[in-house]
Coordinates of C-alpha atoms and ligand atoms in Angstrom, one line a residue:
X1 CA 34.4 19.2 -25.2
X2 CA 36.6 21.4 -23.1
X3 CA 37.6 19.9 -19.8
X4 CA 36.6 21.9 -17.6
X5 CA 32.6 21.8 -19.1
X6 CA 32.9 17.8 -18.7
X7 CA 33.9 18.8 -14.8
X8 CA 30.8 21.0 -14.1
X9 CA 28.6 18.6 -15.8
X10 CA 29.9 15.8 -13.7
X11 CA 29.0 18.7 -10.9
X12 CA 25.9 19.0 -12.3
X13 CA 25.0 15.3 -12.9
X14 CA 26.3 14.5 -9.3
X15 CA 23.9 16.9 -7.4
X16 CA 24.9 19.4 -5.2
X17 CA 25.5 16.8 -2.1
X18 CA 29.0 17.4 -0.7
X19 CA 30.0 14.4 1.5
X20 CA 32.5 14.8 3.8
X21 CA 36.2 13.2 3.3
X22 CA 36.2 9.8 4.8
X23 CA 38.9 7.1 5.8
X24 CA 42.3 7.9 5.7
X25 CA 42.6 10.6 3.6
X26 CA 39.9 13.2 6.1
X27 CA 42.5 15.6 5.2
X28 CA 40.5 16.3 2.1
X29 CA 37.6 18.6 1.1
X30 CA 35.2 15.5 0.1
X31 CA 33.2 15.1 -3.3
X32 CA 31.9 15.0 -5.7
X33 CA 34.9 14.2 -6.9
X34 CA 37.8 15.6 -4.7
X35 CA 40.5 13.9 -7.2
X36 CA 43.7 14.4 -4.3
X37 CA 41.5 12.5 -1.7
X38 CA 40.8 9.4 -4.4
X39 CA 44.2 9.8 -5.1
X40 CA 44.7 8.9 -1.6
X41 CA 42.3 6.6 -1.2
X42 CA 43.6 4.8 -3.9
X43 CA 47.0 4.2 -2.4
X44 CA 45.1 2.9 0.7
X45 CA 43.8 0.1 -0.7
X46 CA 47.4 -1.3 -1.9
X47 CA 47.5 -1.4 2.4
X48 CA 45.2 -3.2 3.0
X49 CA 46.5 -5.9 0.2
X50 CA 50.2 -6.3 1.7
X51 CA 51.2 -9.5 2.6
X52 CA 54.1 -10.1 5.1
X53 CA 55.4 -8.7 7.7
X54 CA 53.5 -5.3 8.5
X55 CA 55.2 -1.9 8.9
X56 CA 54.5 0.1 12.0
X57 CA 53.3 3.2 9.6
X58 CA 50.3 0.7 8.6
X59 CA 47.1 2.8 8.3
X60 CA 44.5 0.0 7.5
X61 CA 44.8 -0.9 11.1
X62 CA 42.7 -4.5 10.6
X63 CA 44.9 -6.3 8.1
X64 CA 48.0 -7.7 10.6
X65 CA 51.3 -9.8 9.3
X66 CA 50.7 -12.9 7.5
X67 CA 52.3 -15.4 5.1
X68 CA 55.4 -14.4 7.0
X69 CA 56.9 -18.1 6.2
X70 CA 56.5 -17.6 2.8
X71 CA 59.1 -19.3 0.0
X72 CA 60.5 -21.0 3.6
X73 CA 60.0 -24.8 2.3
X74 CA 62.1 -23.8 -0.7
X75 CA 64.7 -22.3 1.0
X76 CA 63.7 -18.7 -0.1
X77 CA 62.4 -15.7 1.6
X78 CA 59.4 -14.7 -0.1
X79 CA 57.9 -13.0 2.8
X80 CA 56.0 -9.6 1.4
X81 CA 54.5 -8.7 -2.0
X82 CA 50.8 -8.2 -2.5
X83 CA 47.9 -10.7 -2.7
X84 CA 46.5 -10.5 -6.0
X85 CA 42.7 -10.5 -6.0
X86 CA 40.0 -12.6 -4.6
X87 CA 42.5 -15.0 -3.7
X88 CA 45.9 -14.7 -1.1
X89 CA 48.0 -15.9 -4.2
X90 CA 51.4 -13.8 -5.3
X91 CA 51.7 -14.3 -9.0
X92 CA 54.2 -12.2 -10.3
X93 CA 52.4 -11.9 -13.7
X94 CA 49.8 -9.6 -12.5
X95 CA 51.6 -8.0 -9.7
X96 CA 54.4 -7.4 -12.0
X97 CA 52.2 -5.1 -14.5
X98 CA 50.4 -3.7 -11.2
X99 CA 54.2 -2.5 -10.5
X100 CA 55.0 -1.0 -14.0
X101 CA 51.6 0.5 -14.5
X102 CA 51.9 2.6 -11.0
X103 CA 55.0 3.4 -11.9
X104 CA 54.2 5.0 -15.3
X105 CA 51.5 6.6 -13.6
X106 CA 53.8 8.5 -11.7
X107 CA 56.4 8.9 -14.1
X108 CA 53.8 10.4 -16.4
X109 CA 51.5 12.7 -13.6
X110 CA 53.9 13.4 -10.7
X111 CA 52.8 16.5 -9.9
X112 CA 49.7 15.0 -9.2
X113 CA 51.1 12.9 -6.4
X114 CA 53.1 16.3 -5.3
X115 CA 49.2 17.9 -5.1
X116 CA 47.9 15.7 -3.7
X117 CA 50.8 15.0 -0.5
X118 CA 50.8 11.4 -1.8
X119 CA 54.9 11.0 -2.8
X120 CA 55.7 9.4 0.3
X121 CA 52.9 7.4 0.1
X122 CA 52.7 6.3 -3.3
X123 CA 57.1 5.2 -2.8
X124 CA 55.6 3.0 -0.1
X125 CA 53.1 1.6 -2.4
X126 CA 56.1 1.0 -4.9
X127 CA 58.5 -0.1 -2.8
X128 CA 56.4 -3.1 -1.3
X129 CA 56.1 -4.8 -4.8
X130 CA 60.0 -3.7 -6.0
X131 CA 60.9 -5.0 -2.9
X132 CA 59.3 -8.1 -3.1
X133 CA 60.6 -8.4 -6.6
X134 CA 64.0 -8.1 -5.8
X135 CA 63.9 -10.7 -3.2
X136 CA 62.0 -13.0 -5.3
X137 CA 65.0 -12.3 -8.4
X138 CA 67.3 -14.8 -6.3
X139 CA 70.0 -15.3 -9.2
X140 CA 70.1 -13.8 -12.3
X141 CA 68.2 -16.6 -14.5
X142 CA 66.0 -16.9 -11.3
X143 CA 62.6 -15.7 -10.4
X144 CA 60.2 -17.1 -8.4
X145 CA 57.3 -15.9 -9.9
X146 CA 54.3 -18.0 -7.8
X147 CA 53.6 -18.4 -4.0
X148 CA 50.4 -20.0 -3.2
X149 CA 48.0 -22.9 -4.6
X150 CA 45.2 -21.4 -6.3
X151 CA 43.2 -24.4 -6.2
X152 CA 43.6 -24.7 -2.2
X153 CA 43.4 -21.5 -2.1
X154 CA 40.1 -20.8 -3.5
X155 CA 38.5 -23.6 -1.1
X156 CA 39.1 -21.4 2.0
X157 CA 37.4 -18.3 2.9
X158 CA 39.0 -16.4 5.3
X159 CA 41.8 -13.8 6.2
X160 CA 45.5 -14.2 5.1
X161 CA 46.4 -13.9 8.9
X162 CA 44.6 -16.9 9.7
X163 CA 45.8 -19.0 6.3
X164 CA 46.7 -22.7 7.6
X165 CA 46.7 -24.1 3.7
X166 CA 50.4 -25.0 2.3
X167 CA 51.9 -22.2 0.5
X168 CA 54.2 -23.7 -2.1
X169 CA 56.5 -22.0 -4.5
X170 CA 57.1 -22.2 -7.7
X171 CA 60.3 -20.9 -10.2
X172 CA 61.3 -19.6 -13.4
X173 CA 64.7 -21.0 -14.5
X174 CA 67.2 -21.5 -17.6
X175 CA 65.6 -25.1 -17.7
X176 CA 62.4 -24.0 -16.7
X177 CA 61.5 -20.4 -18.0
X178 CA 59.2 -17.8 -18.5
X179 CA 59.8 -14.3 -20.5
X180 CA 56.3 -13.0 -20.0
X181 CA 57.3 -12.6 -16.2
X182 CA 60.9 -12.0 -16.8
X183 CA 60.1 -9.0 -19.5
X184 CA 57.3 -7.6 -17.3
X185 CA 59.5 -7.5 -14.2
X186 CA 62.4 -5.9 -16.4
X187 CA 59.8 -2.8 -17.3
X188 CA 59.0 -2.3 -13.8
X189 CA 61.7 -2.4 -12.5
X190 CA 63.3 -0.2 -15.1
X191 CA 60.3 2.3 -14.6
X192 CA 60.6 1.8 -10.8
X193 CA 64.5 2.4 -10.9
X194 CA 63.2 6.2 -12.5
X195 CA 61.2 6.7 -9.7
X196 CA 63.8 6.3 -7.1
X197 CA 66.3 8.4 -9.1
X198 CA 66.0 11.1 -7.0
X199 CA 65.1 10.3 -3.6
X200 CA 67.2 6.8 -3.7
X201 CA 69.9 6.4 -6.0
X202 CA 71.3 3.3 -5.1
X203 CA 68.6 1.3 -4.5
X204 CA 67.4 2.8 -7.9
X205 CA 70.6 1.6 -9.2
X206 CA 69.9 -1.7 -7.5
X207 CA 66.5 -2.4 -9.4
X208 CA 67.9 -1.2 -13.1
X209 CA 70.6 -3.8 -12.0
X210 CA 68.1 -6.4 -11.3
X211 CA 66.0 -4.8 -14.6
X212 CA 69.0 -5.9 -16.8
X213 CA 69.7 -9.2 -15.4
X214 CA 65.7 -10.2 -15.8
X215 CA 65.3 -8.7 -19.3
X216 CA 68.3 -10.5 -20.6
X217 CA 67.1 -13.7 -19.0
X218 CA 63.4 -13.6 -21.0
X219 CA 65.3 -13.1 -24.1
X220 CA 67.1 -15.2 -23.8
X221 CA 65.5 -18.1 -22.7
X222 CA 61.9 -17.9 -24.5
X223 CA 59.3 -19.6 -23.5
X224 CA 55.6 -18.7 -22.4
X225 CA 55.8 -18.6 -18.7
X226 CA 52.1 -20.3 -18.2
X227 CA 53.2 -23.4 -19.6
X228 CA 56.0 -24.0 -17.3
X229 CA 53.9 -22.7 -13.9
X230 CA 50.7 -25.2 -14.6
X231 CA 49.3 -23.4 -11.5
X232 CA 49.4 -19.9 -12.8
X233 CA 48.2 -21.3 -16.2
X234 CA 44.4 -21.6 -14.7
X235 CA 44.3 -17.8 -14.0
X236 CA 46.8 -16.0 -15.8
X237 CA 47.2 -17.6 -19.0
X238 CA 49.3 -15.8 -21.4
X239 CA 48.5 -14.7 -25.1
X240 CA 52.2 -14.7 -26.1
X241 CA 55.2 -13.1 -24.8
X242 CA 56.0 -10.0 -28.0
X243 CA 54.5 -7.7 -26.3
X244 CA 56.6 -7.8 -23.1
X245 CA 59.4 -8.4 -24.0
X246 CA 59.2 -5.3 -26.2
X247 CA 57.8 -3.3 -23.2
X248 CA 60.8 -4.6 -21.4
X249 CA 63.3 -3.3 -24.0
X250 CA 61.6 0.2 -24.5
X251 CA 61.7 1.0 -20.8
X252 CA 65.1 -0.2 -20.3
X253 CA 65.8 2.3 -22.9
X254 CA 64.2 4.9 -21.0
X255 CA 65.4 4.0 -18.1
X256 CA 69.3 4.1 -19.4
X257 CA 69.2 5.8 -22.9
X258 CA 71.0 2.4 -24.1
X259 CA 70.5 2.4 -27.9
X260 CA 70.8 -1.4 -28.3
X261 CA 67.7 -1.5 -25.9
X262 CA 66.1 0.9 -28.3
X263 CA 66.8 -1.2 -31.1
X264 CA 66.0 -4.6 -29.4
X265 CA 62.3 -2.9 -29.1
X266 CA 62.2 -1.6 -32.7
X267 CA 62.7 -4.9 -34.1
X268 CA 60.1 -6.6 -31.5
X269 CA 57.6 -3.8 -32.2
X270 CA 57.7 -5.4 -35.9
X271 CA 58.2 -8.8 -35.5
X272 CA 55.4 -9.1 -32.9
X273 CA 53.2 -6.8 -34.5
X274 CA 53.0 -4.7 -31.7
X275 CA 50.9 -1.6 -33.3
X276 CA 47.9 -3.9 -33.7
X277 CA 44.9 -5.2 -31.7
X278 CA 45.9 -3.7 -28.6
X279 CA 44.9 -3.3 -25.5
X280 CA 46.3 -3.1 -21.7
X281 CA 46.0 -5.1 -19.3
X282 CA 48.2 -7.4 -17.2
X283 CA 48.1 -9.7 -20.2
X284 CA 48.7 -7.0 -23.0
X285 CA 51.1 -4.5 -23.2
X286 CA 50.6 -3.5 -26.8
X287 CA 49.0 0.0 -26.5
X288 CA 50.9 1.0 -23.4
X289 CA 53.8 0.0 -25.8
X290 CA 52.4 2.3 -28.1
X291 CA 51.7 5.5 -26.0
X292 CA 55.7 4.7 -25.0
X293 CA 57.1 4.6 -28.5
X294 CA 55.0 7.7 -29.4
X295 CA 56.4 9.5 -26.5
X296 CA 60.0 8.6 -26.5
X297 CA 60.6 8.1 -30.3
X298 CA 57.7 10.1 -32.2
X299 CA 57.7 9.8 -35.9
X300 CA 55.2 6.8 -37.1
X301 CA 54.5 5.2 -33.8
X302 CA 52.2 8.9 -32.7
X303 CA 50.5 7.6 -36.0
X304 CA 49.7 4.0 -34.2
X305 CA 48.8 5.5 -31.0
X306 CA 46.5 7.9 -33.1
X307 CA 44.4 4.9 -34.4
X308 CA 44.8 3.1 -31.4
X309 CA 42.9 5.4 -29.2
X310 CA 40.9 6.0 -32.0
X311 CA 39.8 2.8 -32.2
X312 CA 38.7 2.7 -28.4
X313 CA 37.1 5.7 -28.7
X314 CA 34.8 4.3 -31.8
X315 CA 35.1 0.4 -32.5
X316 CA 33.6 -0.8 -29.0
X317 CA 30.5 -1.2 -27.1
X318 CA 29.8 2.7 -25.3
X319 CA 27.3 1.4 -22.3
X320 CA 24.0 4.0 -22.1
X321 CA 25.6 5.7 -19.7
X322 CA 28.8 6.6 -21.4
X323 CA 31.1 3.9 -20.3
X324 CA 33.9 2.5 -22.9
X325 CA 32.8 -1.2 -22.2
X326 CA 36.2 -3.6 -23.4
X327 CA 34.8 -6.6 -21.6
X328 CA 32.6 -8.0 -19.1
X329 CA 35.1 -9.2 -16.1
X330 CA 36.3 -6.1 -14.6
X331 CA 34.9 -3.6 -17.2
X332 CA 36.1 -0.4 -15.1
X333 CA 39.7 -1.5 -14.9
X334 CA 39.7 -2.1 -18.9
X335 CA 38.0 1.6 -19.2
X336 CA 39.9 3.4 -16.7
X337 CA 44.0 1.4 -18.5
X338 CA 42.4 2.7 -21.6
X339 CA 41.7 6.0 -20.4
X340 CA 45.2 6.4 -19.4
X341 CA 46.2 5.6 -22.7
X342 CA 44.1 8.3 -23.7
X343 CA 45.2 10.9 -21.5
X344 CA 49.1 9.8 -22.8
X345 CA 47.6 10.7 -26.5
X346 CA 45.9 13.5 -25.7
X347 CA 49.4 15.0 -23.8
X348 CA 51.3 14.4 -27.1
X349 CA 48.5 16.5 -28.7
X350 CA 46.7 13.8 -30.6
X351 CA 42.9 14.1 -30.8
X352 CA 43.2 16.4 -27.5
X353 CA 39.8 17.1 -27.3
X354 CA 38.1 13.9 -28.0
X355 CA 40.4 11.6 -25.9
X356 CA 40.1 14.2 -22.8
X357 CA 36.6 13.7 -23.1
X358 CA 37.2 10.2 -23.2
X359 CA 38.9 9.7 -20.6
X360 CA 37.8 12.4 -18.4
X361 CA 34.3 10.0 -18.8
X362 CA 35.7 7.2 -17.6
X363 CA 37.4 8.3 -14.3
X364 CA 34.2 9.8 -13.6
X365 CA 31.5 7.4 -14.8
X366 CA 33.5 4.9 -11.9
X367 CA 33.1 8.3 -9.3
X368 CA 29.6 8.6 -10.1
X369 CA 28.5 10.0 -13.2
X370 CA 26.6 7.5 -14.4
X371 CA 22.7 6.3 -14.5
X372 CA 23.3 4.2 -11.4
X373 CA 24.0 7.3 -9.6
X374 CA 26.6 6.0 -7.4
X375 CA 30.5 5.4 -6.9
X376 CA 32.0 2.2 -7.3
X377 CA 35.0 3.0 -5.3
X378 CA 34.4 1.3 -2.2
X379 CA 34.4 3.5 1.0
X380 CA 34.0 7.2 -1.6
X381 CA 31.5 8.8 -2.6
X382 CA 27.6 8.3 -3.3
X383 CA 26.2 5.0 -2.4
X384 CA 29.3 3.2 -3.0
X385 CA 30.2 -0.7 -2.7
X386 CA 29.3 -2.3 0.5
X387 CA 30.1 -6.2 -0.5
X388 CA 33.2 -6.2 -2.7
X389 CA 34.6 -9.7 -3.2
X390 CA 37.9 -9.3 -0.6
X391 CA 38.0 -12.2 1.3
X392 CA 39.5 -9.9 4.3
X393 CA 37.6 -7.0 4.4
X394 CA 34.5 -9.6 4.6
X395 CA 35.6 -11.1 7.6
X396 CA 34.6 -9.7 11.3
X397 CA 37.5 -8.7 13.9
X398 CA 40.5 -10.5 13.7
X399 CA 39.6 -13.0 16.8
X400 CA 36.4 -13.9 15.3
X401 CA 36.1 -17.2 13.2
X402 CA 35.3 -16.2 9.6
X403 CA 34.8 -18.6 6.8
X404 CA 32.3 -19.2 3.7
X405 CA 29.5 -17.8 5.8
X406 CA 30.4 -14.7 5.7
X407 CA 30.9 -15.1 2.3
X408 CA 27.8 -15.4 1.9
X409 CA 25.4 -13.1 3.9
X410 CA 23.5 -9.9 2.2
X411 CA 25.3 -7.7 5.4
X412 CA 27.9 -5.3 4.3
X413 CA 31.6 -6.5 4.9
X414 CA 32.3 -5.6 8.3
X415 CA 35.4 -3.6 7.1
X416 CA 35.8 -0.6 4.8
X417 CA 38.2 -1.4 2.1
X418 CA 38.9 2.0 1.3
X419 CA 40.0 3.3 -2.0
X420 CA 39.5 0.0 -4.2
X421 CA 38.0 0.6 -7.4
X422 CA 35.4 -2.8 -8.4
X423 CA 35.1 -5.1 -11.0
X424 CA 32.0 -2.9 -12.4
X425 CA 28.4 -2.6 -14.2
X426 CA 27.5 -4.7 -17.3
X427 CA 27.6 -3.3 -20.4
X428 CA 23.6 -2.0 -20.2
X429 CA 25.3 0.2 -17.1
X430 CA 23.5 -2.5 -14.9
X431 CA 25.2 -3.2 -11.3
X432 CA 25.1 -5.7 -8.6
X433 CA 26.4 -4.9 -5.5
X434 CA 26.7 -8.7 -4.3
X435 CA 30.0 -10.3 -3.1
X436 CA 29.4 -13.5 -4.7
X437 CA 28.9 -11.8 -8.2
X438 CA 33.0 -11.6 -8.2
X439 CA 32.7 -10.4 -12.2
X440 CA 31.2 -7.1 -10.9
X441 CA 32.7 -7.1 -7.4
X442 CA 36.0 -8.3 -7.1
X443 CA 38.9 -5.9 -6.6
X444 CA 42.5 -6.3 -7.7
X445 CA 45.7 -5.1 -7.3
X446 CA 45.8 -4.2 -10.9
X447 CA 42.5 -3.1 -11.3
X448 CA 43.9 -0.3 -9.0
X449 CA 46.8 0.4 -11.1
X450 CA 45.6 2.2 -13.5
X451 CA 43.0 4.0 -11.7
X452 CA 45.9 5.5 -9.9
X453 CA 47.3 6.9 -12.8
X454 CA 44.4 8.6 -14.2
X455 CA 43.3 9.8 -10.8
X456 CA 46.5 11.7 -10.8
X457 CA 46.2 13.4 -14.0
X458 CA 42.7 14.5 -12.6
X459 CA 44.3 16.1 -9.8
X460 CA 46.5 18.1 -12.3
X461 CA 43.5 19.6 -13.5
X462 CA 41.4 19.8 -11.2
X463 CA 40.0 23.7 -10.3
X464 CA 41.0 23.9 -7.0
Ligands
NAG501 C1 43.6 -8.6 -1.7 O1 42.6 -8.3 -2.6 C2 41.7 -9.3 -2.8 C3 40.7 -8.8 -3.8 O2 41.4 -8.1 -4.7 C4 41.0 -9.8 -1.6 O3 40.1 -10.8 -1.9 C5 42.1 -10.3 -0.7 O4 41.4 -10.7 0.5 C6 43.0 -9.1 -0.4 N1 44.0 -9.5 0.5 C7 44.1 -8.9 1.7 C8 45.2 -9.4 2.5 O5 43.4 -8.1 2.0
NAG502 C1 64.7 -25.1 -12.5 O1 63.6 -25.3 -11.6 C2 63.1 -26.7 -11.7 C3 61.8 -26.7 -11.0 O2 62.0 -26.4 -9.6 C4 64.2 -27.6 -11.2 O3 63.8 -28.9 -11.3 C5 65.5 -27.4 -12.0 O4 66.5 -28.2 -11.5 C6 65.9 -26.0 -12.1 N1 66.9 -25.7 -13.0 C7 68.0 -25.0 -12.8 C8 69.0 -24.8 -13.9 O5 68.2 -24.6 -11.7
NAG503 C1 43.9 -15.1 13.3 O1 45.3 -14.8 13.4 C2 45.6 -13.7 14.4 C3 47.1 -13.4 14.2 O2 47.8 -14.6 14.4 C4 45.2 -14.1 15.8 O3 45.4 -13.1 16.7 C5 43.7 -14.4 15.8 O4 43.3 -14.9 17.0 C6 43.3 -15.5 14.7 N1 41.9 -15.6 14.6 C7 41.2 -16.7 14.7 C8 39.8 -16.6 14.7 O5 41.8 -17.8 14.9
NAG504 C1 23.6 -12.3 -4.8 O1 23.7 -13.1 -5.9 C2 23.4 -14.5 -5.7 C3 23.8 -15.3 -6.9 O2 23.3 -14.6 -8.1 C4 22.0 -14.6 -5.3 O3 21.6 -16.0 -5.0 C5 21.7 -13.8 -4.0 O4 20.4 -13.8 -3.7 C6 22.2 -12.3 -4.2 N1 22.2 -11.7 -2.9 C7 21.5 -10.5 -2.8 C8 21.6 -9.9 -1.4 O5 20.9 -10.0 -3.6

C-alpha cells in the first residue's frame, strides 16, 4: 500500500476530532497524528527521566535534582544519567542501547529532527547519557556500569528527589569485566561521536576516543557482563555478548572508516551468527546489526536484512488490530525497534512497499489506530494513558509525602508524563490502563528510543 493511503486511513480510522497540541510542544498543529509535535513530545519524556543535577533550560518543571551524590562512596562522580524504568536504577546495559538507538535514529532521519525544530533538543537528550558515559569510563579498562540496588530499590515508592536508600556502585574491570556494556557503550558512543561532528568536534572527538578505549577493552577482556554485576543479573540478564561486540566494531567503522574495525565485525558477524534469530532490543543487536551491514557494506548482508524483516513481517503473532506482537512485556517498544528496522529496509529499497506499510502500522497503531481507539502515548492524543507505572509522575507535589499509596489508587498520576510511549496491549489488542499492571504500563528509557526514530521518519513524510 502506498504511504500516503495508510496516512488517510489512519485519518479516517481516527475520526475527524482535532485535539489541540498539548504540553510542551503547543507549538504544534495537534492530531491525529501531528508526527513533529510526538517528535517533541518524545524528547520530553527523556526530561522528565534525568537524574542529577538539573539544567536551568529544564521544561518538565516537577522533576528537581536528585541522586546528586551519586558514585560518591566509591570515590567517583556518577552524578547524572537517566533512571531506567520503573525503578531509579542507572544500568548502563539499557541506557547504553537507549544511547545508540537515539543516535541512529538521528543519524538515519535528521531532517526529521530539522522539521520538526527538535536538533537542539534532541543534542540535549544525547548529551545527558554521552555525558554520563564519559564520566562513568574513569580509565580505559574502567566502566562503572551500575548505580543503585535494585532490590532496595524496588521496596520504595517514591520520587528520586526524596530517595534516602544507599546508592551503591558497581564496576567493570580487567579482573572483573563485562563486554556486553563495554561493546554497547563503544557503538554509542561511536554513533554519538557522528552526531556531534558538526556542531562539536572535539567533544565528538572526545567520545570516538572514549569509543576506542571501551571497544578494545570488551574484546579484550570477554566475559558476559551479568555474571560479574550479580545485581544487574536479576533484570538485565544477557544472552551472550556476539552481537555487541559486533555492533561495536561496525559502528566504529562507520564512525572512522578504519578497515580493521570493518574486518573485526565481518568475522564476528560469522562467528556469532549474527544474520540469524534476530531481533532488537537492549539485549539484541542482531537485526540492527543487520540493517547496518546492509547499509554500509551491501552485497549479501541486504539479502539477511531482506529475510529478516521478512520474517517479522510473516513468522509472528499480528494482534486483530494490526499490531506486530514480538512479546508480551512491552509489546509496543518490540513493534515500534522493529519498525525501524523496517523503515532502514524499506530505504535501501527492499520490500518498499510491504515494510512501509509495516511500519507505517506500527507508529500508528501506538498513536491510535487501533480497536482500542486510543493513544498510548501518555499526555497525546485520544484517550491516552492516565496511570503509567513512573514512580515520579505518580507522586503529588514535591512537598507532599508520596509512597506505595499512591501506587496504588485508581486516580490518575497527578503529573503528565508527556511523550512516553507504554509498555502496551496484549496480543488480542486488549489494554489496561492500571499502574500496577507494569507489563502494559511501565515506560522506559528505551522503550522511547526507538519510538524516536520512527517518529522522525514520519515527520519526513508527513503531508504537511
Ligand atoms: C524514569 O522512568 C521510570 C519509568 O520508566 C519511572 O518509574 C521513574 O520514576 C522515572 N524516573 C524519574 C526520575 O522520573
Ligand atoms: C576490579 O573491581 C573489583 C570490584 O570492585 C575490585 O575488587 C578489583 O580490585 C578491581 N580490579 C582492578 C584491576 O582494578
Ligand atoms: C523531597 O525533596 C525535595 C528536594 O530536596 C524537598 O524540597 C521536599 O520537601 C521533599 N519532600 C518531602 C515530602 O520530603
Ligand atoms: C488494577 O489491577 C489490579 C491488579 O490486577 C486490580 O486489583 C485493580 O482492581 C485494578 N485497578 C483498577 C482501577 O481497575
Amino acid at each position: 500500500m502506498e504511504r500516503r493511503v495508510v496516512f488517510i486511513l489512519a485519518l479516517l480510522v481516527a475520526g475527524t476530532s482535532r485535539s489541540e497540541a498539548v504540553g510542551y510542544c503547543s507549538e504544534y498543529g495537534g492530531s491525529p497524528y501531528d508526527y513533529r509535535e510526538l517528535l517533541c513530545q518524545s524528547l520530553v519524556f527523556y526530561e522528565a527521566n534525568r537524574s542529577g543535577k538539573l539544567p536551568s533550560d529544564q521544561r518538565v518543571e516537577w522533576r528537581y535534582d536528585s541522586a546528586v551524590d551519586d558514585g560518591a562512596a566509591d570515590g567517583v562522580d556518577l552524578e547524572g544519567g537517566y533512571y531506567d524504568a520503573g525503578d531509579f536504577v542507572k544500568f548502563a546495559f539499557p541506557m547504553g542501547f537507549t544511547m545508540t538507538f537515539l543516535a541512529w535514529g538521528y543519524i538515519s532521519y535528521e531532517d526529521g529532527f530539522v522539521q520538526a525544530g527538535q536538533v537542539e533538543y534532541f543534542e540535549k537528550t544525547l548529551r545527558w547519557a554521552t555525558d554520563y558515559f564519559l564520566k562513568s569510563h574513569t580509565a580505559p579498562t574502567t566502566i562503572w556500569a551500575q548505580v543503585g540496588d535494585s532490590d532496595l530499590d524496588h521496596t520504595f515508592w517514591d520520587r528520586p528527589e526524596n530517595m534516602t536508600m544507599a546508592r551503591p556502585s558497581f564496576v567493570l574491570n580487567e579482573t572483573n569485566p563485562g563486554t556486553e556494556v563495554g561493546a554497547e557503550l563503544a557503538a554509542g558512543l561511536a554513533a554519538s561521536s557522528m552526531v556531534f561532528q558538526r556542531s562539536d568536534p572535539a567533544y565528538a572527538a572526545t567520545l570516538l576516543t572514549a569509543a576506542k578505549e571501551l571497544f578494545d577493552f570488551a574484546n579484550t577482556y570477554r566475559a558476559v557482563y551479568s555474571d560479574n554485576i550479580p545485581e544487574g543479573d536479576a533484570y538485565y540478564t544477557s544472552s551472550g555478548y556476539g552481537d555487541e561486540l559486533t555492533w561495536g566494531a561496525i559502528w566504529l567503522y562507520r564512525a572512522t572508516g578504519d578497515d580493521s574495525y570493518r574486518a573485526l565485525a565481518e568475522q564476528f558477524y560469522v562467528e556469532f551468527n549474527v544474520a540469524y534469530g534476530a531481533s532488537f532490543n537492549w539485549d539484541n543487536k542482531k537485526s540492527g546489526c543487520n540493517a547496518v551491514f546492509a547499509e554500509l557494506l551491501g552485497g549479501e548482508y541486504l539479502t539477511f536484512l531482506q529475510q529478516n524483516v521478512a520474517e517479522f513481517r510473516n513468522n509472528y503473532v499480528t494482534t486483530p488490530g494490526g499490531l506486530h506482537y514480538f512479546s508480551q512485556w512491552g509489546s509496543l517498544r518490540h513493534a515500534l525497534n522493529h519498525a525501524f528496522i523496517a523503515f532502514k529496509a524499506a530505504d535501501l529499497g527492499i520490500d518498499v512497499d510491504a515494510n512501509v506499510e509495516f511500519a507505517e502500522r506500527q507508529v500508528n497503531y501506538a498513536l491510535g489506530t487501533n480497536p482500542s481507539d486510543r493513544s498510548y502515548v501518555v499526555g497525546v492524543g485520544k484517550n491516552p494513558p492516565t496511570h503509567c507505572h513512573h514512580r515520579a509522575a505518580s507522586c503529588p507535589d514535591i512537598d507532599v509525602p508520596c509512597g506505595w499509596t499512591y501506587f496504588d489508587t485508581p486516580d490518575p498520576n497527578p503529573h503528565i508524563l508527556y511523550g512516553a510511549l507504554v509498555g502496551g496491549p496484549d496480543e488480542n489488542d486488549v489494554y489496561a490502563d492500571n499502574r500496577t499492571n507494569f507489563v502494559q504500563n511501565e515506560v522506559a528509557t528505551d522503550y522511547n528510543a526507538g519510538f524516536v526514530g520512527t517518529l522522525a521518519r514520519m515527520v519526513i513524510n508527513q503531508p504537511l
